[in-house]
Tab-separated table of C-alpha atoms in Angstrom:
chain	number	residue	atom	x	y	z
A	1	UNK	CA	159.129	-97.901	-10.137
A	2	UNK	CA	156.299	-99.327	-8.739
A	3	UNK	CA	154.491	-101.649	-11.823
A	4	UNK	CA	152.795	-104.722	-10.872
A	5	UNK	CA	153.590	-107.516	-12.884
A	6	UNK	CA	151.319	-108.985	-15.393
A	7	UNK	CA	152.400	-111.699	-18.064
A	8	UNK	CA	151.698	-110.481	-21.575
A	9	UNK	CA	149.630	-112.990	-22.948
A	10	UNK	CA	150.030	-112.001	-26.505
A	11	UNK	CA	153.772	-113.830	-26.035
A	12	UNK	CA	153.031	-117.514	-25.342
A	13	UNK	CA	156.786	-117.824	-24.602
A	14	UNK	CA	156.346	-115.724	-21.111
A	15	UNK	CA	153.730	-118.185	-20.204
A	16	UNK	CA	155.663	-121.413	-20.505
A	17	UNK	CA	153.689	-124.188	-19.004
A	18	UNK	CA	151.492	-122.152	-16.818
A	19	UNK	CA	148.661	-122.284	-18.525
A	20	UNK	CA	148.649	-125.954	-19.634
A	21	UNK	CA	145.682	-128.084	-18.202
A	22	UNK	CA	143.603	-124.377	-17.350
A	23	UNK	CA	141.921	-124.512	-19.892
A	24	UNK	CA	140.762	-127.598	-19.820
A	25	UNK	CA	138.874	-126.604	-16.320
A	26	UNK	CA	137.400	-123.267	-17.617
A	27	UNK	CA	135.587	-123.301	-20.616
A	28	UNK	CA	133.636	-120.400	-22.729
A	29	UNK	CA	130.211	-120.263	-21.685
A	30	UNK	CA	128.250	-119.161	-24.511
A	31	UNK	CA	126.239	-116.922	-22.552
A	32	UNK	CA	129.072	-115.343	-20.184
A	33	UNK	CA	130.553	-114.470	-23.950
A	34	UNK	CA	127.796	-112.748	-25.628
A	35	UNK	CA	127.239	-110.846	-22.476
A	36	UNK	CA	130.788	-110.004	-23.151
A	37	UNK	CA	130.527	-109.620	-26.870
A	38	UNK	CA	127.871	-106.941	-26.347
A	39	UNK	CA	129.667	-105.503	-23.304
A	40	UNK	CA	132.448	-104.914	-25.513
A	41	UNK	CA	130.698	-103.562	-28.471
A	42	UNK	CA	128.885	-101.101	-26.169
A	43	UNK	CA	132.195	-99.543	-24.582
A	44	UNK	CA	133.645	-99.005	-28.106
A	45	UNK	CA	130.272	-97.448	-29.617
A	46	UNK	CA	130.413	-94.749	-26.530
A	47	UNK	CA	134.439	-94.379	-26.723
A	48	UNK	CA	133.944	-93.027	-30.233
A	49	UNK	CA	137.911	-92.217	-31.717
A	50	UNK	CA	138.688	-92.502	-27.328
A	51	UNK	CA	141.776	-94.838	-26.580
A	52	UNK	CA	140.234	-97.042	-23.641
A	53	UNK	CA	141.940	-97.436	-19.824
A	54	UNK	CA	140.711	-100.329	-18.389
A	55	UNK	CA	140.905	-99.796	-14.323
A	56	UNK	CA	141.438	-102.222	-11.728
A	57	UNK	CA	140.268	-106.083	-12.212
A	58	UNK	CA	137.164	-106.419	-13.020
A	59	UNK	CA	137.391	-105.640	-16.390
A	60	UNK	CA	140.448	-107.129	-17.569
A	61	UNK	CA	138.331	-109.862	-19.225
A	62	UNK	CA	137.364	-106.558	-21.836
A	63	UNK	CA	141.184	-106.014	-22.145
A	64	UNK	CA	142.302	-109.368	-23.087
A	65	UNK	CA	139.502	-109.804	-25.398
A	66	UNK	CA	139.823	-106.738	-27.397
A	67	UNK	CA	143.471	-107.252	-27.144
A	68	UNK	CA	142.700	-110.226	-29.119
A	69	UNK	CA	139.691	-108.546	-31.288
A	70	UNK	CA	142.463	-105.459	-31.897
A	71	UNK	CA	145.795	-108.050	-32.280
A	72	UNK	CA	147.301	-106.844	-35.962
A	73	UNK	CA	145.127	-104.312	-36.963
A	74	UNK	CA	145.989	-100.539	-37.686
A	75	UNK	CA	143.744	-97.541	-36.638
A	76	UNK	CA	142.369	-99.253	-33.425
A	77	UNK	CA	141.945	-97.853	-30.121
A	78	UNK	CA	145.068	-98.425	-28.079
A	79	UNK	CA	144.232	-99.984	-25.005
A	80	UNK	CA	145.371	-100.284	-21.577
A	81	UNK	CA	145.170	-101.878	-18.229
A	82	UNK	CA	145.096	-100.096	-15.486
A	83	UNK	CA	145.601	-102.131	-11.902
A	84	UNK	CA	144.176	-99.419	-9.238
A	85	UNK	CA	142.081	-100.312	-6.290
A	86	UNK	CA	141.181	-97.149	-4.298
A	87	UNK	CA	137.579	-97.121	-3.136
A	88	UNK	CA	137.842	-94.790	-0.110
A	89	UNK	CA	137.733	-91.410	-1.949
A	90	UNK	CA	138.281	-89.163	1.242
A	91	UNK	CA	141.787	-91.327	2.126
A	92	UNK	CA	143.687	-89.478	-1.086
A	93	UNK	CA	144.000	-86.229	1.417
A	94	UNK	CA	145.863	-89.526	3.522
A	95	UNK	CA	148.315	-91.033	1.558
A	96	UNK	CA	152.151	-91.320	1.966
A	97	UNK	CA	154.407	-89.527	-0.066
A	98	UNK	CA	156.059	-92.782	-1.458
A	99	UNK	CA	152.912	-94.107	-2.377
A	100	UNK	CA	151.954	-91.229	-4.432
A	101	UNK	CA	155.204	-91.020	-6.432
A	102	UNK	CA	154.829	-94.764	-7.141
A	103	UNK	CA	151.102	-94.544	-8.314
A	104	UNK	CA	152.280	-91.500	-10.271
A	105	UNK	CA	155.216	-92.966	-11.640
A	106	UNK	CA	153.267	-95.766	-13.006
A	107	UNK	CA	150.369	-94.013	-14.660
A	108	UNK	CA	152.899	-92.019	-16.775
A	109	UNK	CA	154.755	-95.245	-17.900
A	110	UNK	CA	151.150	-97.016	-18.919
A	111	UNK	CA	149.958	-93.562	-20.572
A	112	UNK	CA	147.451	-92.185	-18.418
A	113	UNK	CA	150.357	-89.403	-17.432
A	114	UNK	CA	148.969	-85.931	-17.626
A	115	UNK	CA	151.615	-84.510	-20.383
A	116	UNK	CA	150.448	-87.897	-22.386
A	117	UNK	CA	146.814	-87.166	-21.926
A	118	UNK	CA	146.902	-83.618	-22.973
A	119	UNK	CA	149.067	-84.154	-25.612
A	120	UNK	CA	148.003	-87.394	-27.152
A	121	UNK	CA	146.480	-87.920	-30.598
A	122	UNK	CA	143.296	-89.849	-29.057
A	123	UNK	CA	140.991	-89.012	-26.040
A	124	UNK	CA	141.233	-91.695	-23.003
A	125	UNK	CA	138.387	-93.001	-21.642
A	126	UNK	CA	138.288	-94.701	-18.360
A	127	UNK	CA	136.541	-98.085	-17.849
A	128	UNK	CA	134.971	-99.136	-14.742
A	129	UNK	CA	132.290	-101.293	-13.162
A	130	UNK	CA	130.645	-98.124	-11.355
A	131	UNK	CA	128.700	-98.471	-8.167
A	132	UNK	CA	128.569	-95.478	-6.035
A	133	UNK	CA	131.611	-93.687	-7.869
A	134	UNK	CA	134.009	-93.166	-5.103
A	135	UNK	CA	136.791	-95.408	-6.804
A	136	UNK	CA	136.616	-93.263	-9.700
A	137	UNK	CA	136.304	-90.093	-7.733
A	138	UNK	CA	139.961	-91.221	-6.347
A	139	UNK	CA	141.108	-91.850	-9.479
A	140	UNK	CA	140.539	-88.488	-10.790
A	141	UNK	CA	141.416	-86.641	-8.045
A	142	UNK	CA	144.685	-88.479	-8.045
A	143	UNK	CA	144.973	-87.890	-11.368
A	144	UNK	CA	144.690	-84.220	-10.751
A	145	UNK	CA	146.720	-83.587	-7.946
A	146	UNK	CA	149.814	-85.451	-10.798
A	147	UNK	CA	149.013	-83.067	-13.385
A	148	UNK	CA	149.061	-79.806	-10.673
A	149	UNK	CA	152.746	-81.286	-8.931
A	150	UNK	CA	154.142	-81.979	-12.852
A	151	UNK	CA	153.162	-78.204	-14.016
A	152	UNK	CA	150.438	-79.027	-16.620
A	153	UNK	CA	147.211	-77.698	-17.239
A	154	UNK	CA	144.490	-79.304	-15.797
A	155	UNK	CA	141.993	-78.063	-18.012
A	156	UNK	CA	143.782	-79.590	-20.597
A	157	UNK	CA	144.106	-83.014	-19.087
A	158	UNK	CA	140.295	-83.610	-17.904
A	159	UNK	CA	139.399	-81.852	-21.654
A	160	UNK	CA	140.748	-85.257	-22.975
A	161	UNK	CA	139.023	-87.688	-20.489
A	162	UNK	CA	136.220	-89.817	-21.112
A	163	UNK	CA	134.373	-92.379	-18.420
A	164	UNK	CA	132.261	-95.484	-19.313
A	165	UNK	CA	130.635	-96.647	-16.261
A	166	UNK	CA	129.578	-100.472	-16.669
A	167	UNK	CA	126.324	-100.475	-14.851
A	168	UNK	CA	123.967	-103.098	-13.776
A	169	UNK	CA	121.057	-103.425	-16.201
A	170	UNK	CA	117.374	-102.108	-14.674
A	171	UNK	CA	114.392	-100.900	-16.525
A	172	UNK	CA	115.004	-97.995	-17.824
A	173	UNK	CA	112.804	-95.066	-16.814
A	174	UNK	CA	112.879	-91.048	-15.733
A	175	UNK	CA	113.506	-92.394	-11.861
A	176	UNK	CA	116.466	-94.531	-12.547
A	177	UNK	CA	119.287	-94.093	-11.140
A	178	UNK	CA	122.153	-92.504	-12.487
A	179	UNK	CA	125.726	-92.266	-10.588
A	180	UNK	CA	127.049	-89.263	-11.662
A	181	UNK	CA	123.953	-87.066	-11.341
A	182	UNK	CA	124.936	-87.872	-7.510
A	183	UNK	CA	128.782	-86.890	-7.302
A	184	UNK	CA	129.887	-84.194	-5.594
A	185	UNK	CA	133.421	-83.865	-7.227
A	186	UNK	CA	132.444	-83.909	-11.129
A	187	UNK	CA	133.235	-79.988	-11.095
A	188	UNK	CA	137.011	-81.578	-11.770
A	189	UNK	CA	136.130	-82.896	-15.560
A	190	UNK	CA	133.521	-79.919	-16.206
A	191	UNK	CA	134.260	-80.990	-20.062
A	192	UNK	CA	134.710	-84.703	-19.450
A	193	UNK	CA	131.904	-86.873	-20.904
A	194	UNK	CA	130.321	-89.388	-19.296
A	195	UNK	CA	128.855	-92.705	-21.143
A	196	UNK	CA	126.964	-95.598	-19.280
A	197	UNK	CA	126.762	-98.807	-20.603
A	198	UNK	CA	124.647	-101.527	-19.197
A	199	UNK	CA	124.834	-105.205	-18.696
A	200	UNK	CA	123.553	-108.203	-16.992
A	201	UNK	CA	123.695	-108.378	-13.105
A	202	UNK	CA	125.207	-111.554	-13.111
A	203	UNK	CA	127.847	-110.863	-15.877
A	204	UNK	CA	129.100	-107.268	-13.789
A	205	UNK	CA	128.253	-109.465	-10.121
A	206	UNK	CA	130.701	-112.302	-11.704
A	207	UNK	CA	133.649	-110.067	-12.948
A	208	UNK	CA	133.756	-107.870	-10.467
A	209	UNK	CA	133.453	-109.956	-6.957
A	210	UNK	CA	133.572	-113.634	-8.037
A	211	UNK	CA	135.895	-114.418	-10.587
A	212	UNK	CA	139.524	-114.948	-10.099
A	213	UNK	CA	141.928	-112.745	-11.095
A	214	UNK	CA	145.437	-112.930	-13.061
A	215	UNK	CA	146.900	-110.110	-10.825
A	216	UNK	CA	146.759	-109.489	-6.958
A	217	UNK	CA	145.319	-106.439	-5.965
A	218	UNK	CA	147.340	-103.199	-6.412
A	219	UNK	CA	146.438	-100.799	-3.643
A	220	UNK	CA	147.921	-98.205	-1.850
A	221	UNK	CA	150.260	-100.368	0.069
A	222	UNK	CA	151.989	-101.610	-3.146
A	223	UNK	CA	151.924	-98.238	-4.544
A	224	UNK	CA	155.611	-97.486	-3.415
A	225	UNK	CA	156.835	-100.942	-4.124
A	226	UNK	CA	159.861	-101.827	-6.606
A	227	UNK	CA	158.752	-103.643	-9.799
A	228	UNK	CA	157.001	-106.348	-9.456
A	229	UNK	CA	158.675	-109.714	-10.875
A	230	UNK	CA	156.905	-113.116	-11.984
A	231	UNK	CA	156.582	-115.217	-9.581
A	232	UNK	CA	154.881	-118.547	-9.703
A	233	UNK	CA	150.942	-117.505	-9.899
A	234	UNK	CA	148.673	-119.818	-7.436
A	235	UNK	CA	145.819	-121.628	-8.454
A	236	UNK	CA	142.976	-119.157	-9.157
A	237	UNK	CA	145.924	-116.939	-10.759
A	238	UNK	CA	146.613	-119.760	-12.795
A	239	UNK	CA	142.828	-120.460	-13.895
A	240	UNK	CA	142.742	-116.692	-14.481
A	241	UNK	CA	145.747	-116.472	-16.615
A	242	UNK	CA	144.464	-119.571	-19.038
A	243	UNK	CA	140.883	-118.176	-19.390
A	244	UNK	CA	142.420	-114.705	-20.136
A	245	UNK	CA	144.574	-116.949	-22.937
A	246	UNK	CA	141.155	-118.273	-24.137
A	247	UNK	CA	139.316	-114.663	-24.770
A	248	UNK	CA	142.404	-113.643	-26.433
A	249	UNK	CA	142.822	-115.959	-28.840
A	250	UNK	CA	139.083	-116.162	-29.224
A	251	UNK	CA	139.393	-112.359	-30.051
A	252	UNK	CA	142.039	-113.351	-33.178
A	253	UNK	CA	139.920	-115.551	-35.069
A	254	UNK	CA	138.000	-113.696	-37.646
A	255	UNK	CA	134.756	-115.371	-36.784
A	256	UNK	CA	134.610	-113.607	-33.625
A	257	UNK	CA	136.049	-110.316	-35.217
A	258	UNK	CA	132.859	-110.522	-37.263
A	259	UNK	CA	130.621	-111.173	-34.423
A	260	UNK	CA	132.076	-108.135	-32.621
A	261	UNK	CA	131.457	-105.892	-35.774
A	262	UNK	CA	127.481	-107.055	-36.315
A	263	UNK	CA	127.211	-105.495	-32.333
A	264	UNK	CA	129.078	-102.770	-32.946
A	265	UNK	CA	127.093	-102.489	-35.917
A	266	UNK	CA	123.585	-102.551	-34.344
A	267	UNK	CA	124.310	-99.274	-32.380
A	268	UNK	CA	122.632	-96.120	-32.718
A	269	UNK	CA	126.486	-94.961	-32.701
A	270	UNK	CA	126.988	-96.126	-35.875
A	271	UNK	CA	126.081	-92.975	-37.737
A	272	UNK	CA	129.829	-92.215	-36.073
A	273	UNK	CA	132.715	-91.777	-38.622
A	274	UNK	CA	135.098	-93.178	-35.956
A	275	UNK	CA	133.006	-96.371	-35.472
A	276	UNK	CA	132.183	-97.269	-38.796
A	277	UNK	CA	135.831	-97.611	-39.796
A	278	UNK	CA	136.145	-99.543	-36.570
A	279	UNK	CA	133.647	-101.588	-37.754
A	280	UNK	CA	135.527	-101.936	-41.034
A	281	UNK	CA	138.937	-102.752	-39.748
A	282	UNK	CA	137.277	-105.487	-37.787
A	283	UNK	CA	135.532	-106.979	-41.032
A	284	UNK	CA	138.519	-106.941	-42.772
A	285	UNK	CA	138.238	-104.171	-44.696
């Protein structure tokens, strides 16, 4: 099955000595984490009682530091990483059969598998730095084409999908811009909803084009590979890997629990049943 490898950085004992010395080089900026905080406390405010799918790199920085945030509590959102890099929409029509089975096969085994959507206790909401939508136009339309070759009801599936786009802060006003209000293929989720949440140019800018990553890229020509095994990460995969460390153990302590729940708190989605015993768990309560 195709599966690229990740290490899990909840078990320090997969990690060994790779992170030792990284980080030293990378520290927490205080501003690069309240951007994060706030990022963070956005997404879950929006995802309501939604499980959250992470896609692709640029937010895996959210996933390891709600991993953390979420690490022994019950009742949280289950969360997962998706590594997908698509961004050529009309090339689905394109791809080779292996490569389909292999991106197929590993959506079902992270649970974003049609049966699992439709049938799951929790809605899923995708995650994505949005730009013109075309990377989660593939997404979907992959995720369709699954669900018609397995036998299940589409309707079903996209009933149980949410999207948070992370967009790039602007003023906001009645000409802004707003992605999906220019998509052509949203006819697929008719009863999907769709959440934006904003955040600072440089914060999105950073994450998504200039900070390195844990994982390579997993796109179409990995698709069909066999499962991916460790192998010795390079440099920027190593600097990666130890910051990731970082935001999830920052995400354990209960100060930063705290400081998570006072943004979460300070949302107009508050009056939510779902997020106030988020809010709650986080606390402590």
């Amino acid at each position: 099955m195709a599966k690229p490898f990740r290490w899990n950085i909840a078990q320090r004992e997969q990690l060994g000595g790779l992170i030792a010395g990284a980080t030293e080089t990378r520290s927490l900026n205080d501003m690069f984490l309240e951007s994060l905080r706030s990022t963070a406390a956005r997404i879950l405010a929006h995802a309501n009682r939604s499980d959250l799918a992470f896609i692709g790199r640029t937010p895996e920085n959210l996933y390891d530091y709600l991993s953390g945030c979420f690490e022994g509590l019950r009742d949280t959102p289950r969360l997962h990483l998706i590594q997908y890099s698509l961004r050529n929409a009309s090339a689905v029509d394109q791809l080779p059969e292996p490569a389909l089975q292999g991106l197929f096969e590993y959506l079902t085994a992270e649970g974003l598998g049609p049966k699992a959507i439709a049938t799951g206790s929790r809605p899923i909401a995708l995650v994505d730095f949005v730009a013109s939508g075309r990377t989660m136009e593939g997404l979907i339309r992959l995720m369709k084409l699954q669900a018609e070759r397995e036998g299940q009801d589409w309707t079903a599936v996209q009933r149980r999908l949410r999207i948070i786009g992370l967009r790039v802060r602007t003023k906001n006003s009645p000409n802004t811009w707003r992605w999906q209000q220019h998509q052509d293929w949203l006819h697929f989720i008719p009863d999907a909803i769709i959440r934006n949440v904003s955040a600072p140019a440089a914060f999105l800018h950073y994450l998504g084009n200039d900070q390195p990553k844990v994982t390579a890229s997993f796109h179409p020509g990995r698709w069909a590979e066999e499962e991916g095994a460790a192998r010795r990460p390079n440099s920027d995969q190593q600097a990666a890997l130890g910051f990731a460390a970082q935001l999830y153990d920052l995400g354990r302590t209960r100060e930063e629990r705290q400081n998570l729940a006072k943004r979460i708190a300070r949302h107009r989605k508050m009056s939510q049943r779902a997020t106030r015993r988020l809010v709650l768990r986080l606390r402590g309560g």
